[in-house]
PDB file of C-alpha atoms in Angstrom:
ATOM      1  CA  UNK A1180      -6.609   6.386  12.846  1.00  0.00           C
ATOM      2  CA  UNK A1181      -5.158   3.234  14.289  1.00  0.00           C
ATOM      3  CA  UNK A1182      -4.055   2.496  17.906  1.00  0.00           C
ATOM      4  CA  UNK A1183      -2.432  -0.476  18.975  1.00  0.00           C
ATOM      5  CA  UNK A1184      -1.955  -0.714  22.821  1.00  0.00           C
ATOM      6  CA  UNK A1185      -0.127  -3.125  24.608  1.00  0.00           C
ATOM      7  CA  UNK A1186      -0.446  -5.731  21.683  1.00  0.00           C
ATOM      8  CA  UNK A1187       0.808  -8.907  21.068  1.00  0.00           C
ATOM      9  CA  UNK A1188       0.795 -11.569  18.419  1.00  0.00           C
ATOM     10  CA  UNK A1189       3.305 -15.000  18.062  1.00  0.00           C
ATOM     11  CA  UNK A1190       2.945 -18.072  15.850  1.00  0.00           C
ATOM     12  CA  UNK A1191       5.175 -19.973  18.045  1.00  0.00           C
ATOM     13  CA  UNK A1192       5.857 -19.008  21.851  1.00  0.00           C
ATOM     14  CA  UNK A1193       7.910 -16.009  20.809  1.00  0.00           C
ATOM     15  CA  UNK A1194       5.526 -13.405  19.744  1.00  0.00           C
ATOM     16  CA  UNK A1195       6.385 -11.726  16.477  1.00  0.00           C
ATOM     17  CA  UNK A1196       5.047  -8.071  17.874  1.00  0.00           C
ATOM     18  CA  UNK A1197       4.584  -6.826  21.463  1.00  0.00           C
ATOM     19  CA  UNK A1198       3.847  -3.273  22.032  1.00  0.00           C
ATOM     20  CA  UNK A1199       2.257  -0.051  21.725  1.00  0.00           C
ATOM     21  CA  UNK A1200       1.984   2.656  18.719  1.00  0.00           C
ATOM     22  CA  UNK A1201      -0.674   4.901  17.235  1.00  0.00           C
ATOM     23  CA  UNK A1202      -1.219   6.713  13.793  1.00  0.00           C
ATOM     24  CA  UNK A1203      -3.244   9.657  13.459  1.00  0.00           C
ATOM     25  CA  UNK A1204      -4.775  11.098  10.017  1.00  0.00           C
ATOM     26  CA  UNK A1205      -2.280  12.469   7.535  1.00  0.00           C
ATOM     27  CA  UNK A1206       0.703  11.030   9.616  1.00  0.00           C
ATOM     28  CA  UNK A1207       3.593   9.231   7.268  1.00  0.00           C
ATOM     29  CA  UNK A1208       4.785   6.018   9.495  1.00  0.00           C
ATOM     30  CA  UNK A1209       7.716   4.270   8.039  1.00  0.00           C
ATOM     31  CA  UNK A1210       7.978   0.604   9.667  1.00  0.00           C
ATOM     32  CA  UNK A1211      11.640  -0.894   9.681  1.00  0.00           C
ATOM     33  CA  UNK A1212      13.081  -4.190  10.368  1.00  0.00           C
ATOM     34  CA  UNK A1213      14.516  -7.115   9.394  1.00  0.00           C
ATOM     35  CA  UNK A1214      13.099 -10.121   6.807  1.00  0.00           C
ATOM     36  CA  UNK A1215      10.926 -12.125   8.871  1.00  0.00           C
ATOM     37  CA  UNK A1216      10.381  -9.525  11.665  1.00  0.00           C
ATOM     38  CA  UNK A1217       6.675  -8.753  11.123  1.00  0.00           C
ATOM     39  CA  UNK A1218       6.104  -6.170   8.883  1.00  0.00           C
ATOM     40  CA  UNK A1219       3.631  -7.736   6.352  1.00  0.00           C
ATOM     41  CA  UNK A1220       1.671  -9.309   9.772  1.00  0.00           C
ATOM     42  CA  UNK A1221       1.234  -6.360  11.106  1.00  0.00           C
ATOM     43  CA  UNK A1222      -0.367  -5.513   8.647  1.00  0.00           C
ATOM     44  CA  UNK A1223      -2.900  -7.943   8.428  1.00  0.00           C
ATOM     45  CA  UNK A1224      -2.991  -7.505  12.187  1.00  0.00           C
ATOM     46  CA  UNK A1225      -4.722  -3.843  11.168  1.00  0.00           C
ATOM     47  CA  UNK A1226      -6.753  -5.090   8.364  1.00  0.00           C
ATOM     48  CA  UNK A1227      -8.011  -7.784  10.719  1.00  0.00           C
ATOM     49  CA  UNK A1228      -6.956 -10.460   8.986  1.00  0.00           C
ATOM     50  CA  UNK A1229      -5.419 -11.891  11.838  1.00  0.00           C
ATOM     51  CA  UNK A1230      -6.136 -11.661  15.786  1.00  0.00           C
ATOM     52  CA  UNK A1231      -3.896 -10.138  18.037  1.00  0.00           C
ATOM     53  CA  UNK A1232      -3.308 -12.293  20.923  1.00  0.00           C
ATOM     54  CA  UNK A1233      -4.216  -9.853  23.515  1.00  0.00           C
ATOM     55  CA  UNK A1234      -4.100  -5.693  23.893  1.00  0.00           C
ATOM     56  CA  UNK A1235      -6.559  -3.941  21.720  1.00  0.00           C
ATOM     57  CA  UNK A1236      -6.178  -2.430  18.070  1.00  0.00           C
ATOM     58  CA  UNK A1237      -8.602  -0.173  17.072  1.00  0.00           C
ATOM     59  CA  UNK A1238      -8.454   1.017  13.378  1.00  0.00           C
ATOM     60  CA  UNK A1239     -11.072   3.664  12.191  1.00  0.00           C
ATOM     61  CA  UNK A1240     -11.105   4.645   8.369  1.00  0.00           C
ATOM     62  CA  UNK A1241     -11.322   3.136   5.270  1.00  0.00           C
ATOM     63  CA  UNK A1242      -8.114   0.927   4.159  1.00  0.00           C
ATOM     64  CA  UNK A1243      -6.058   0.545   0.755  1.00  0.00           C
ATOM     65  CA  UNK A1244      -3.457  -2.383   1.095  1.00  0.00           C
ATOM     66  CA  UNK A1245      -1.376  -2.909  -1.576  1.00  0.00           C
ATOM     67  CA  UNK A1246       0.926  -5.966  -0.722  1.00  0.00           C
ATOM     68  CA  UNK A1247       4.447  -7.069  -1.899  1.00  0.00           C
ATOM     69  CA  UNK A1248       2.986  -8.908  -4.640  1.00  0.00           C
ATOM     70  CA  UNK A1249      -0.184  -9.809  -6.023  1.00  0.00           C
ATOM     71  CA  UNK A1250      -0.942 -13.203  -6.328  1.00  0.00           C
ATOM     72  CA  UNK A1251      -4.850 -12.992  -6.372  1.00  0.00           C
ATOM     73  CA  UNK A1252      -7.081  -9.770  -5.758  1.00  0.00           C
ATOM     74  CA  UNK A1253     -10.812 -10.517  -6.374  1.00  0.00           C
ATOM     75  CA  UNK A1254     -11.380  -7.102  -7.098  1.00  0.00           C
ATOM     76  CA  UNK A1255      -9.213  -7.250 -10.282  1.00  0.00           C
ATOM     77  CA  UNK A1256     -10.467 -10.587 -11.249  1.00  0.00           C
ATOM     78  CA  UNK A1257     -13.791  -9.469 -11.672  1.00  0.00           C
ATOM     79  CA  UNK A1258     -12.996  -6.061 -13.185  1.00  0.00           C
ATOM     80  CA  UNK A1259     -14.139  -5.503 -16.760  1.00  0.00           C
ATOM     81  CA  UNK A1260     -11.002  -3.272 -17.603  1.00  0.00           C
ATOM     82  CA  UNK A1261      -8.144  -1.633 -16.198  1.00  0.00           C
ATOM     83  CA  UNK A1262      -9.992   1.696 -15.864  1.00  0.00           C
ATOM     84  CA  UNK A1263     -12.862   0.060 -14.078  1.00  0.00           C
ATOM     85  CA  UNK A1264      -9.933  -1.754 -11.575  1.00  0.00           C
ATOM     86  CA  UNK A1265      -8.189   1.650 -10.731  1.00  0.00           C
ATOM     87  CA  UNK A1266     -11.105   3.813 -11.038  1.00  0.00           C
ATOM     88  CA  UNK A1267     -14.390   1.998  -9.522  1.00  0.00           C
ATOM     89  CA  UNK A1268     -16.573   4.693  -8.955  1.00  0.00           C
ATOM     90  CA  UNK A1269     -15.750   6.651 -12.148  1.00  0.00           C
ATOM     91  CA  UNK A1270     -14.130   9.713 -10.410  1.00  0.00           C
ATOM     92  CA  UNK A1271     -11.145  10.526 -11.930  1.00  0.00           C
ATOM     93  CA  UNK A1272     -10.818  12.161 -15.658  1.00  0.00           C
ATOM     94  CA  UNK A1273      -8.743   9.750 -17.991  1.00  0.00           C
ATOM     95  CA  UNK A1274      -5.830  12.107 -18.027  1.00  0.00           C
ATOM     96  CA  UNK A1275      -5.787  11.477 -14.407  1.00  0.00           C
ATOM     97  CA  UNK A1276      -5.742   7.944 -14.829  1.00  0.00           C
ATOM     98  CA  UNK A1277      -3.145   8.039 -17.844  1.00  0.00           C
ATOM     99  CA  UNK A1278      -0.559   9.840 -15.647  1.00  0.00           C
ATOM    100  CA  UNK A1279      -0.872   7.402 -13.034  1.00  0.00           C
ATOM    101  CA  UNK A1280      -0.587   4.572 -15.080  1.00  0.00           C
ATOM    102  CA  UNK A1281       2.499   6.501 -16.788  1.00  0.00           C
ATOM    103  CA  UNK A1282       4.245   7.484 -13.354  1.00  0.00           C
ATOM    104  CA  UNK A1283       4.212   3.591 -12.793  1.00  0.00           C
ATOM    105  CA  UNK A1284       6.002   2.453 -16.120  1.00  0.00           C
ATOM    106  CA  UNK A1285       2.459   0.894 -17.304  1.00  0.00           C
ATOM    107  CA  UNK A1286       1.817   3.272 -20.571  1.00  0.00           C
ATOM    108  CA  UNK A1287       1.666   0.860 -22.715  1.00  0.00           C
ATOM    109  CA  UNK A1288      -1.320  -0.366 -20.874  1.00  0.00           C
ATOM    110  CA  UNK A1289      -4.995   0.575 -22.495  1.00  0.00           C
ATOM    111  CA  UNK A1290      -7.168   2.202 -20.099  1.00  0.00           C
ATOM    112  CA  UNK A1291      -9.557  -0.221 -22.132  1.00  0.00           C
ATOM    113  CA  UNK A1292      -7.350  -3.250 -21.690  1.00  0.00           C
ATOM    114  CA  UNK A1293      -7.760  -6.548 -19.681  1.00  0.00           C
ATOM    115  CA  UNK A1294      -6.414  -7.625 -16.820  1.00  0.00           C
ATOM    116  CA  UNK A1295      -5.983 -11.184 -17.469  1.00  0.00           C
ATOM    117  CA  UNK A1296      -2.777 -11.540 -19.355  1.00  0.00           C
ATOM    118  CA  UNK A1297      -0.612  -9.322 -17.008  1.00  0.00           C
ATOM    119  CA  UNK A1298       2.364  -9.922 -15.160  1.00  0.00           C
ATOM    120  CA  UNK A1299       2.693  -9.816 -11.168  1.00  0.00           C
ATOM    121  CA  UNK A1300       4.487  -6.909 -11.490  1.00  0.00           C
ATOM    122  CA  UNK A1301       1.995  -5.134 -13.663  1.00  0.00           C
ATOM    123  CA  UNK A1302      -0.464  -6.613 -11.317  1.00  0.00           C
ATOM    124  CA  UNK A1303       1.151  -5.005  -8.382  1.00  0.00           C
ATOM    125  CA  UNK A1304       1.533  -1.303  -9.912  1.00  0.00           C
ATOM    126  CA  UNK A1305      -2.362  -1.121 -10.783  1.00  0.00           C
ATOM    127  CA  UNK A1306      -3.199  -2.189  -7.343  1.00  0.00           C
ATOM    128  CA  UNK A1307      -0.796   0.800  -6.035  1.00  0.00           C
ATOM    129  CA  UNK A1308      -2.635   3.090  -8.426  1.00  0.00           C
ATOM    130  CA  UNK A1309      -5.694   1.735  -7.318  1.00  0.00           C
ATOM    131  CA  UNK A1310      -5.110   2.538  -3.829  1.00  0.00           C
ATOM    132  CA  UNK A1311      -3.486   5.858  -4.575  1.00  0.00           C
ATOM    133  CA  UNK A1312      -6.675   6.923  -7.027  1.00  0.00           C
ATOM    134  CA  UNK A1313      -9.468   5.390  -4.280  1.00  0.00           C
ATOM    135  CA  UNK A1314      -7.721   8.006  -1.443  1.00  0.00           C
ATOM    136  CA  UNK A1315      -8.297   5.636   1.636  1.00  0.00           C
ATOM    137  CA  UNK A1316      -7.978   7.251   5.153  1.00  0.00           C
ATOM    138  CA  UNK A1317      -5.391   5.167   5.469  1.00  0.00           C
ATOM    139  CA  UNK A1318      -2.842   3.475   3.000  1.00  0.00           C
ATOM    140  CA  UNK A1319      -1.151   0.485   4.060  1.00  0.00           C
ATOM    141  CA  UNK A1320       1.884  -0.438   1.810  1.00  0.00           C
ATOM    142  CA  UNK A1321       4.497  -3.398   1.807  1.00  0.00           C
ATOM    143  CA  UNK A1322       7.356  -2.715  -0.188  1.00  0.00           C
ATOM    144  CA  UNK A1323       6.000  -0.436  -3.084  1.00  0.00           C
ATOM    145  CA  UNK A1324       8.920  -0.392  -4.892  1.00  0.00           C
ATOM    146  CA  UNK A1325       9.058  -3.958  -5.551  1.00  0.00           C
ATOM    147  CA  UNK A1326       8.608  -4.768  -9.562  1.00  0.00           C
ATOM    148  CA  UNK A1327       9.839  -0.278 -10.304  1.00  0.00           C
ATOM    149  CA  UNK A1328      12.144   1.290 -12.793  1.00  0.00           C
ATOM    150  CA  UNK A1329      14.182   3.480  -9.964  1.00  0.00           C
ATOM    151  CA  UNK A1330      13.473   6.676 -12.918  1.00  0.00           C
ATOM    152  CA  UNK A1331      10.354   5.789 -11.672  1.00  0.00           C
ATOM    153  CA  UNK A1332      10.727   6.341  -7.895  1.00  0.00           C
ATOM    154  CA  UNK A1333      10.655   9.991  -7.485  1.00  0.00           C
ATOM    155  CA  UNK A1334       7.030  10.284  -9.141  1.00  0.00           C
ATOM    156  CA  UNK A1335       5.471   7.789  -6.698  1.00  0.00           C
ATOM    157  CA  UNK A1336       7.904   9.391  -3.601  1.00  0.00           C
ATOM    158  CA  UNK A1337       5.961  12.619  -4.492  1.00  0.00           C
ATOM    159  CA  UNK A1338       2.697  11.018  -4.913  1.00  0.00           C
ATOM    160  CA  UNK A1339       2.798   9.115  -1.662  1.00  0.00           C
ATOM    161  CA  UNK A1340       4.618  12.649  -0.344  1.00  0.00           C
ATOM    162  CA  UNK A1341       1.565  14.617  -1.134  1.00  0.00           C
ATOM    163  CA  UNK A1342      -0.608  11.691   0.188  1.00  0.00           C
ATOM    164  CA  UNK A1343      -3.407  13.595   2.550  1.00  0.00           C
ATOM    165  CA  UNK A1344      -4.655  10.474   4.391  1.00  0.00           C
ATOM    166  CA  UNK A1345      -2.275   8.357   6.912  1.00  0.00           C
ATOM    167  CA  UNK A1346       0.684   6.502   5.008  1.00  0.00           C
ATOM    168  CA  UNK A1347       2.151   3.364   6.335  1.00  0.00           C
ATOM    169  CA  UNK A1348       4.826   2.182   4.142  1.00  0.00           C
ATOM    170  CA  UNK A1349       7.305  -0.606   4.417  1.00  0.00           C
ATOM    171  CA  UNK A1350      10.872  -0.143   1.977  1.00  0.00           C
ATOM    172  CA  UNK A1351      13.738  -1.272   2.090  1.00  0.00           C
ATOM    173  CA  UNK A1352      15.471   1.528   0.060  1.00  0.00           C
ATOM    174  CA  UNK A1353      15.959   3.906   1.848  1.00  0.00           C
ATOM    175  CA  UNK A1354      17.008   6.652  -1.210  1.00  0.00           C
ATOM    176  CA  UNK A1355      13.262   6.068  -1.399  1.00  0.00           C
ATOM    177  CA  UNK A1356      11.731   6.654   1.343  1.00  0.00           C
ATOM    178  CA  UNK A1357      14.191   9.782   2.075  1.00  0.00           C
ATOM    179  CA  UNK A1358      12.369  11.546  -0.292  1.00  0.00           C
ATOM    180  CA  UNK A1359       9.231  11.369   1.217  1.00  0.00           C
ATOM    181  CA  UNK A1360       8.247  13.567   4.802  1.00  0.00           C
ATOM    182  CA  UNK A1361       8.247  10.764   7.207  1.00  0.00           C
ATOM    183  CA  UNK A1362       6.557  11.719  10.644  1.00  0.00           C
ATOM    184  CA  UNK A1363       7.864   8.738  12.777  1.00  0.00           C
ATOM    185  CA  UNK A1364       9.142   5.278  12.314  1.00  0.00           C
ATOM    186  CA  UNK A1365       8.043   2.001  13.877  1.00  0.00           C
ATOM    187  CA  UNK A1366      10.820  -0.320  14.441  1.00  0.00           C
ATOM    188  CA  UNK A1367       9.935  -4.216  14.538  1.00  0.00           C
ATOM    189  CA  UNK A1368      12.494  -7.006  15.460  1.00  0.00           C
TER     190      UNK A1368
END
């Protein structure tokens, strides 16, 4: 659950958000705006990675983020293999992993395989698998999309459709996000 009231947060004197929402468990939140509005920092503003200037946010549950791109995740870096990346605590059965892997164009990857030698894009699809497999309470993610065949699209619409935790997603296309049941939107900018 996360509930933001009466916050604020500006690099410069203009602050980049001002204002009030909540999301409960299992709601879909779809948060629109323009480049530069403050999408991505309000996200960090919910993972804490950055203050808000006054109001209080309160977020209880665990957290997946996956952001637009992956430049570093620590967690991958000192993974042995893919499966121990996506799967961590051994849950899921490989055919489980396999299908997520295929839904996001990365079959040709070995369940066995490093991590070291693998594009950004790659990088970013295993860390939206990752988040999807691990089943956070709630799943923050910034342009999902970003680095996906559009065949590709209606498997994780469905997947992120079925979702049972709280989903908040940032896309731009919106054939995408159409296809998946969203409760309420959060405009920014």
């Amino acid at each position: 659950m996360i509930r933001a009231t009466d916050i604020s947060f500006s690099y410069t004197d203009i602050p980049l958000y001002s204002g009030s929402f909540s999301v409960v468990d299992g709601q879909k939140v779809g948060v629109v705006g323009p480049n530069g509005a403050g999408k991505s920092t309000l996200f960090k503003l919910i993972m804490k990675m950055e203050p808000v200037d006054r109001g209080k946010l309160l977020v209880e549950g665990t957290i997946g983020y996956v952001p637009q791109e992956i430049k570093r995740d620590p967690e991958m870096e000192k993974a042995f293999d893919i499966r121990s990346y996506i799967d961590p605590y051994s849950r899921k059965h490989d055919f489980e992993l396999r299908k997520m892997l295929d839904g996001l164009e990365l079959e040709a990857l070995l369940l066995e395989g490093t991590l070291m030698h693998l594009s950004g894009g790659q990088k970013t699809r295993l860390a939206l698998a990752r988040a999807l497999l691990m089943e956070p309470e709630i799943l923050l993610l910034d342009e999902p999309t970003n680095h996906i065949n559009f065949r590709h699209l209606p498997i994780i619409a469905k997947a992120l459709d079925e979702y049972k935790g709280a989903l908040v997603l940032v896309s731009h296309l919106q054939e995408f996000v159409w296809q998946i049941r969203i409760d309420k939107t959060l405009e920014l900018g």
